[in-house]
Amino acid sequence: MAHVPSDPVLFDDWHVVARSEQLEADKPLGVSLLGDDVVLWRGKDGVAAFRDVCIHRGARLSLGKVRDCTLVCPYHGWHYDQQGQCTHIPAQPNMVPPKKAKASTYQVKEKYGWIWLSLGNPARDVPVFSEWEDDSFRKVHVGPYSFPASGPRIIENFLDVAHFPFVHEGFLGDPTYPEIDEYEAEIAPDDASGEYGVIARDISVFQPDPDGTGEGRRIAYTYKVLRPLTATFVKSSAGARFAMYFTVTPRTERTSSVWAYIAMDYSTLTDDEIRSFQDMITLQDVPVVSSQRPELIALDLAEELHLRSDRISIAYRKWLRRLGLRYGVLA
Ligand code: FES
Ligand code: CO
C-alpha cells in the first residue's frame, strides 16, 4: 500500500530523530516521525532507515540486531542489506530471496552530531547551523526534551520573548520591565532558495543579568525561522555572542521532541551548567505550552488575538500558510 503523506511539506523535510552517538554499531534503534515508526541501523555505507516492520510477518525490525552489515529480523531471522533487500531467509537457506522481498527505505543523513531523517524526497539540505563551522563558538548540546505539544506551538514559544518575564521570571525576564519595543518581522520573498522563511532583527528585551555581572539591561535578539520546525536566535551583549539552534521533531501531531545546541563565543559557564540552566528553562516552558488550547495553531489570523508585539508569530503563521502546512495546525 502506497504511503499517503499527511503533510507534503513536513513529509519532504528533514527532521532530527537521534543523536549520532545514540546509534551503536551493532544495535538498531526505533524512532518515530509524523506518526510512522522507523528503524535506524549502521551498515557499511553509513546509517540506513527502514519502515520498522518486517515484510514477512510484520515484526518490529528495531527489536532485531545488526550482523555482518545486515539488519536481522528478531522473528525468523531474515537478513536485510543497506538498500532494504532481503538477502537471506534462514528457513530456506538455498532459496534466493525474491526481489520484492524488500523493506521500505527512507533518506537519512548525519549532520551536526544528529541523525536526520526524511520520509519523502527533500528538495534541500538540512537547515544551516551557521555557528557550527565557526570555531570561535563553542557548541553545547541540550535536550532532547519531550513536549506533549504540537511542533508549531513549540516553535512559536521559542520565538516569543514576551513570555520571558512571566514564565522565566528572574532568569530571562523581569515582570517590572515587560515591554517589548517596536520591531519588524519579515517573511522571505520566495521559499525555493532562501536560508530562512522569517526573520526579526533586534527584538529588545530586558534581562535581569545578561552578562553575569548582576546588572539588568536590555539586549537584542535576532530570530530566524529556517524551516517550519527549525529556528535560531542570536543575541549579543557587550560583544559576547550567544546563539541557539532549535529544531522540533513531530513524533505525532501533538507530541514532539526538541533538539538544540547553544553556541557561545565566551565561556563563563561549564557545559554542564549550561545544560542544567537550559533544562530548568525548558521545564518552565513545558507545562504552559502543553496547556495551550487549541493544541494546534490556527493559520487563519482571525483566530486568537494578535498584538504588535506578536509580529514574529504572525509572520510565522503567515509563512506556514503560504507553505501549505497541514500537520500540527488547524485545518
Ligand atoms: Fe521478520 Fe519473519 S517477521 S523474519
Ligand atoms: Co520559554
Coordinates of C-alpha atoms and ligand atoms in Angstrom, one line a residue:
M1 CA 0.0 0.0 0.0
A2 CA 1.4 3.4 -1.0
H3 CA 2.1 5.7 1.8
V4 CA -0.1 8.8 1.7
P5 CA 1.7 11.8 3.2
S6 CA -0.5 13.7 5.6
D7 CA 1.6 16.8 5.0
P8 CA 3.8 17.1 1.9
V9 CA 5.8 20.0 3.5
L10 CA 6.9 18.1 6.6
F11 CA 7.0 14.7 4.8
D12 CA 9.6 16.1 2.3
D13 CA 11.6 17.9 5.1
W14 CA 14.5 16.7 7.2
H15 CA 13.9 16.0 10.9
V16 CA 16.3 15.1 13.7
V17 CA 15.5 11.7 15.1
A18 CA 18.5 10.8 17.2
R19 CA 22.0 11.9 18.2
S20 CA 24.7 10.2 16.2
E21 CA 26.2 8.7 19.4
Q22 CA 22.9 7.1 20.3
L23 CA 23.1 4.7 17.3
E24 CA 25.5 1.9 18.2
A25 CA 27.3 -0.2 15.6
D26 CA 25.5 -3.5 16.3
K27 CA 22.1 -2.4 17.6
P28 CA 19.2 -1.0 15.6
L29 CA 17.2 2.0 17.0
G30 CA 13.5 2.5 16.7
V31 CA 12.3 6.1 16.3
S32 CA 9.0 7.7 15.3
L33 CA 8.3 10.6 13.0
L34 CA 5.0 12.0 11.8
G35 CA 3.2 9.0 13.3
D36 CA 5.4 6.5 11.4
D37 CA 7.8 4.0 13.1
V38 CA 11.2 3.8 11.6
V39 CA 14.3 1.7 12.4
L40 CA 17.8 3.1 12.1
W41 CA 20.9 1.0 11.9
R42 CA 24.5 1.3 10.8
G43 CA 25.5 -0.5 7.6
K44 CA 28.8 -0.4 5.7
D45 CA 27.7 2.7 3.8
G46 CA 26.5 4.6 6.9
V47 CA 23.2 4.9 8.5
A48 CA 20.2 3.2 6.9
A49 CA 16.5 3.9 7.7
F50 CA 13.6 1.4 7.0
R51 CA 10.0 1.3 7.9
D52 CA 10.1 -0.5 11.3
V53 CA 8.0 -3.5 10.0
C54 CA 9.4 -6.8 8.7
I55 CA 7.8 -7.6 5.3
H56 CA 7.5 -11.3 6.3
R57 CA 5.1 -11.2 9.3
G58 CA 5.3 -7.6 10.4
A59 CA 7.6 -7.9 13.4
R60 CA 9.4 -4.8 14.6
L61 CA 12.9 -4.8 13.0
S62 CA 14.2 -2.5 15.7
L63 CA 13.9 -5.5 18.1
G64 CA 16.5 -7.3 15.9
K65 CA 20.2 -6.9 15.6
V66 CA 22.9 -6.0 13.1
R67 CA 25.2 -8.8 11.9
D68 CA 27.7 -8.7 9.0
C69 CA 26.4 -5.4 7.7
T70 CA 22.8 -6.7 7.6
L71 CA 19.8 -6.0 9.7
V72 CA 18.4 -9.2 11.1
C73 CA 14.7 -9.5 12.0
P74 CA 14.1 -10.7 15.5
Y75 CA 11.3 -13.1 14.5
H76 CA 12.5 -15.6 11.8
G77 CA 16.0 -14.1 11.2
W78 CA 15.6 -12.7 7.7
H79 CA 18.6 -10.5 6.7
Y80 CA 18.3 -7.1 5.0
D81 CA 21.1 -5.3 3.3
Q82 CA 21.6 -1.5 3.4
Q83 CA 19.3 -1.0 0.4
G84 CA 16.5 -2.9 2.2
Q85 CA 16.8 -6.0 0.0
C86 CA 16.3 -9.3 1.9
T87 CA 19.4 -11.3 1.2
H88 CA 18.9 -14.4 3.4
I89 CA 16.0 -16.5 4.7
P90 CA 17.3 -18.9 7.3
A91 CA 14.3 -21.3 7.0
Q92 CA 15.1 -21.8 3.3
P93 CA 18.8 -21.2 3.1
N94 CA 19.2 -22.3 -0.5
M95 CA 16.5 -20.0 -1.9
V96 CA 17.5 -16.7 -3.4
P97 CA 15.0 -14.2 -1.8
P98 CA 12.7 -12.7 -4.3
K99 CA 13.4 -9.1 -5.5
K100 CA 10.1 -7.9 -4.0
A101 CA 11.3 -9.1 -0.5
K102 CA 12.4 -5.5 0.2
A103 CA 11.9 -3.2 3.2
S104 CA 10.7 0.4 2.6
T105 CA 13.7 2.7 2.9
Y106 CA 14.0 6.4 3.8
Q107 CA 16.6 9.0 3.2
V108 CA 18.8 9.6 6.2
K109 CA 22.0 11.6 6.9
E110 CA 24.3 12.6 9.8
K111 CA 25.0 16.3 10.4
Y112 CA 25.8 18.4 13.4
G113 CA 26.1 15.3 15.6
W114 CA 22.5 14.3 14.8
I115 CA 20.8 11.8 12.6
W116 CA 18.3 13.5 10.2
L117 CA 15.5 11.5 8.5
S118 CA 13.1 12.4 5.7
L119 CA 10.1 10.3 4.9
G120 CA 9.8 11.8 1.4
N121 CA 12.1 13.5 -1.1
P122 CA 13.7 16.6 0.4
A123 CA 14.3 19.3 -2.1
R124 CA 17.0 20.9 0.0
D125 CA 19.7 20.1 2.6
V126 CA 19.2 20.2 6.4
P127 CA 18.8 23.7 7.7
V128 CA 22.1 25.5 8.1
F129 CA 23.6 25.9 11.6
S130 CA 25.9 28.8 10.7
E131 CA 27.8 28.8 14.0
W132 CA 28.7 25.1 13.6
E133 CA 31.7 25.8 11.3
D134 CA 32.8 28.8 13.2
D135 CA 35.5 27.8 15.8
S136 CA 35.1 31.0 17.8
F137 CA 31.8 29.4 19.1
R138 CA 31.7 26.6 21.5
K139 CA 28.8 24.3 21.0
V140 CA 26.8 22.7 23.8
H141 CA 24.1 20.1 23.0
V142 CA 21.0 20.4 25.1
G143 CA 18.0 18.1 25.3
P144 CA 16.3 16.2 23.7
Y145 CA 13.2 17.4 25.5
S146 CA 9.9 15.6 25.2
F147 CA 7.0 18.0 24.8
P148 CA 3.4 16.9 24.8
A149 CA 2.6 19.7 22.4
S150 CA 2.4 20.3 18.6
G151 CA 5.5 21.4 16.7
P152 CA 4.3 24.9 15.6
R153 CA 3.2 25.7 19.2
I154 CA 6.7 24.9 20.4
I155 CA 8.4 27.0 17.7
E156 CA 6.1 29.9 18.5
N157 CA 7.1 29.7 22.1
F158 CA 10.8 29.7 21.1
L159 CA 10.1 32.9 19.1
D160 CA 8.2 34.6 21.8
V161 CA 10.1 37.0 24.0
A162 CA 7.0 38.4 25.7
H163 CA 6.7 35.3 27.9
F164 CA 10.2 35.7 29.5
P165 CA 9.2 37.9 32.4
F166 CA 6.3 35.6 33.4
V167 CA 7.4 32.0 32.6
H168 CA 11.1 32.7 33.3
E169 CA 10.9 35.4 35.9
G170 CA 14.3 36.3 37.3
F171 CA 16.2 34.3 34.6
L172 CA 15.3 35.6 31.2
G173 CA 13.0 38.4 32.2
D174 CA 11.7 40.7 34.8
P175 CA 7.9 41.4 35.3
T176 CA 8.7 45.1 36.2
Y177 CA 10.0 45.5 32.6
P178 CA 7.7 43.5 30.4
E179 CA 7.5 46.0 27.5
I180 CA 8.6 44.9 24.0
D181 CA 9.9 47.7 21.8
E182 CA 8.7 48.0 18.2
Y183 CA 10.3 45.6 15.8
E184 CA 9.7 44.3 12.3
A185 CA 9.3 40.7 11.2
E186 CA 9.9 39.9 7.5
I187 CA 8.8 37.0 5.5
A188 CA 11.3 35.9 2.8
P189 CA 10.1 36.7 -0.7
D190 CA 10.5 33.2 -2.0
D191 CA 10.7 29.7 -0.5
A192 CA 12.7 27.9 -3.0
S193 CA 16.2 29.1 -2.3
G194 CA 16.3 31.2 0.9
E195 CA 18.1 30.3 4.0
Y196 CA 15.2 31.4 6.2
G197 CA 11.4 31.9 5.9
V198 CA 11.0 34.6 8.6
I199 CA 13.5 37.0 10.2
A200 CA 13.1 39.5 13.0
R201 CA 16.1 41.6 13.9
D202 CA 16.9 43.3 17.2
I203 CA 13.9 42.5 19.4
S204 CA 14.9 44.3 22.5
V205 CA 14.1 42.7 25.8
F206 CA 15.1 43.5 29.4
Q207 CA 17.1 40.7 31.0
P208 CA 17.9 40.6 34.7
D209 CA 21.5 39.5 34.3
P210 CA 22.6 39.1 30.7
D211 CA 26.4 39.2 31.4
G212 CA 26.7 37.5 34.7
T213 CA 27.6 40.9 36.3
G214 CA 24.4 41.1 38.3
E215 CA 23.3 44.1 36.3
G216 CA 20.0 44.1 34.4
R217 CA 19.6 45.7 31.0
R218 CA 18.0 45.5 27.5
I219 CA 19.6 43.2 25.0
A220 CA 18.6 42.4 21.4
Y221 CA 17.6 39.1 19.9
T222 CA 17.6 38.3 16.2
Y223 CA 15.5 35.4 15.3
K224 CA 15.4 33.4 12.0
V225 CA 12.8 30.7 11.2
L226 CA 14.7 28.4 8.9
R227 CA 12.1 25.7 8.3
P228 CA 8.6 25.1 9.6
L229 CA 10.0 23.4 12.7
T230 CA 13.6 24.8 12.9
A231 CA 14.6 28.2 14.2
T232 CA 17.6 30.1 15.6
F233 CA 18.3 33.2 17.6
V234 CA 21.5 35.1 18.3
K235 CA 21.8 37.7 21.0
S236 CA 24.8 39.7 21.8
S237 CA 25.7 41.6 24.9
A238 CA 28.8 43.6 25.4
G239 CA 30.4 42.0 22.3
A240 CA 29.7 38.4 23.5
R241 CA 27.5 36.4 21.2
F242 CA 25.1 33.7 22.3
A243 CA 23.2 31.7 19.7
M244 CA 20.7 28.8 19.8
Y245 CA 19.8 26.4 17.1
F246 CA 16.5 24.7 17.9
T247 CA 14.6 22.0 16.0
V248 CA 11.4 20.3 16.8
T249 CA 10.6 16.7 15.7
P250 CA 6.9 16.0 15.3
R251 CA 6.5 12.5 16.6
T252 CA 2.8 12.9 16.1
E253 CA 0.6 16.0 15.7
R254 CA 0.5 16.6 19.4
T255 CA 3.8 15.1 20.7
S256 CA 7.2 16.4 19.9
S257 CA 10.9 16.2 20.7
V258 CA 13.1 19.2 20.9
W259 CA 16.8 19.1 20.0
A260 CA 19.0 22.1 20.4
Y261 CA 22.5 23.5 20.5
I262 CA 23.7 26.5 22.4
A263 CA 26.6 28.2 20.7
M264 CA 28.6 30.9 22.5
D265 CA 31.8 32.7 21.8
Y266 CA 32.7 33.2 25.5
S267 CA 32.8 30.9 28.5
T268 CA 31.7 31.8 31.9
L269 CA 29.9 28.5 32.5
T270 CA 30.8 24.9 32.1
D271 CA 28.9 22.7 29.6
D272 CA 27.0 21.0 32.5
E273 CA 26.0 24.4 33.9
I274 CA 24.7 25.4 30.5
R275 CA 22.7 22.2 30.2
S276 CA 21.2 22.4 33.7
F277 CA 20.2 26.0 33.0
Q278 CA 18.5 25.1 29.8
D279 CA 16.8 22.1 31.4
M280 CA 15.4 24.3 34.0
I281 CA 14.2 26.9 31.4
T282 CA 12.6 24.2 29.3
L283 CA 10.8 22.6 32.4
Q284 CA 9.3 26.1 32.9
D285 CA 8.0 26.2 29.3
V286 CA 6.6 22.6 29.0
P287 CA 3.5 22.9 31.3
V288 CA 2.5 26.2 29.8
V289 CA 3.0 25.3 26.1
S290 CA 1.3 21.9 26.6
S291 CA -1.7 23.7 28.3
Q292 CA -2.4 25.8 25.2
R293 CA -5.8 25.3 23.6
P294 CA -6.5 24.6 20.9
E295 CA -3.5 22.3 20.8
L296 CA -3.0 23.1 17.2
I297 CA -2.4 26.7 16.0
A298 CA -4.8 28.4 13.5
L299 CA -3.2 29.8 10.4
D300 CA -6.3 31.9 9.9
L301 CA -5.3 35.1 11.7
A302 CA -8.9 35.9 12.6
E303 CA -8.5 33.2 15.3
E304 CA -6.8 34.2 18.6
L305 CA -5.7 37.7 19.3
H306 CA -2.6 39.1 17.8
L307 CA -0.8 42.2 19.0
R308 CA 2.1 44.3 17.5
S309 CA 4.4 42.6 19.9
D310 CA 3.4 39.2 18.3
R311 CA 4.7 40.3 14.9
I312 CA 7.1 37.4 14.7
S313 CA 4.4 34.8 15.4
I314 CA 2.1 36.5 13.0
A315 CA 4.8 36.3 10.3
Y316 CA 5.4 32.7 11.2
R317 CA 1.8 31.7 10.8
K318 CA 1.5 33.6 7.5
W319 CA 4.6 31.8 6.2
L320 CA 3.3 28.4 7.3
R321 CA 0.1 29.2 5.5
R322 CA 2.0 30.1 2.3
L323 CA 4.0 26.9 2.5
G324 CA 0.7 25.0 2.9
L325 CA 1.5 23.3 6.2
R326 CA -1.2 20.9 7.3
Y327 CA 0.2 18.8 10.1
G328 CA 0.1 20.3 13.6
V329 CA -2.1 23.2 12.5
L330 CA -5.9 23.6 12.5
A331 CA -7.5 22.6 9.2
Ligands
FES1 FE1 10.6 -10.9 10.2 FE2 9.5 -13.3 9.9 S1 8.6 -11.5 10.7 S2 11.5 -12.7 9.5
CO2 CO 10.4 29.9 27.4

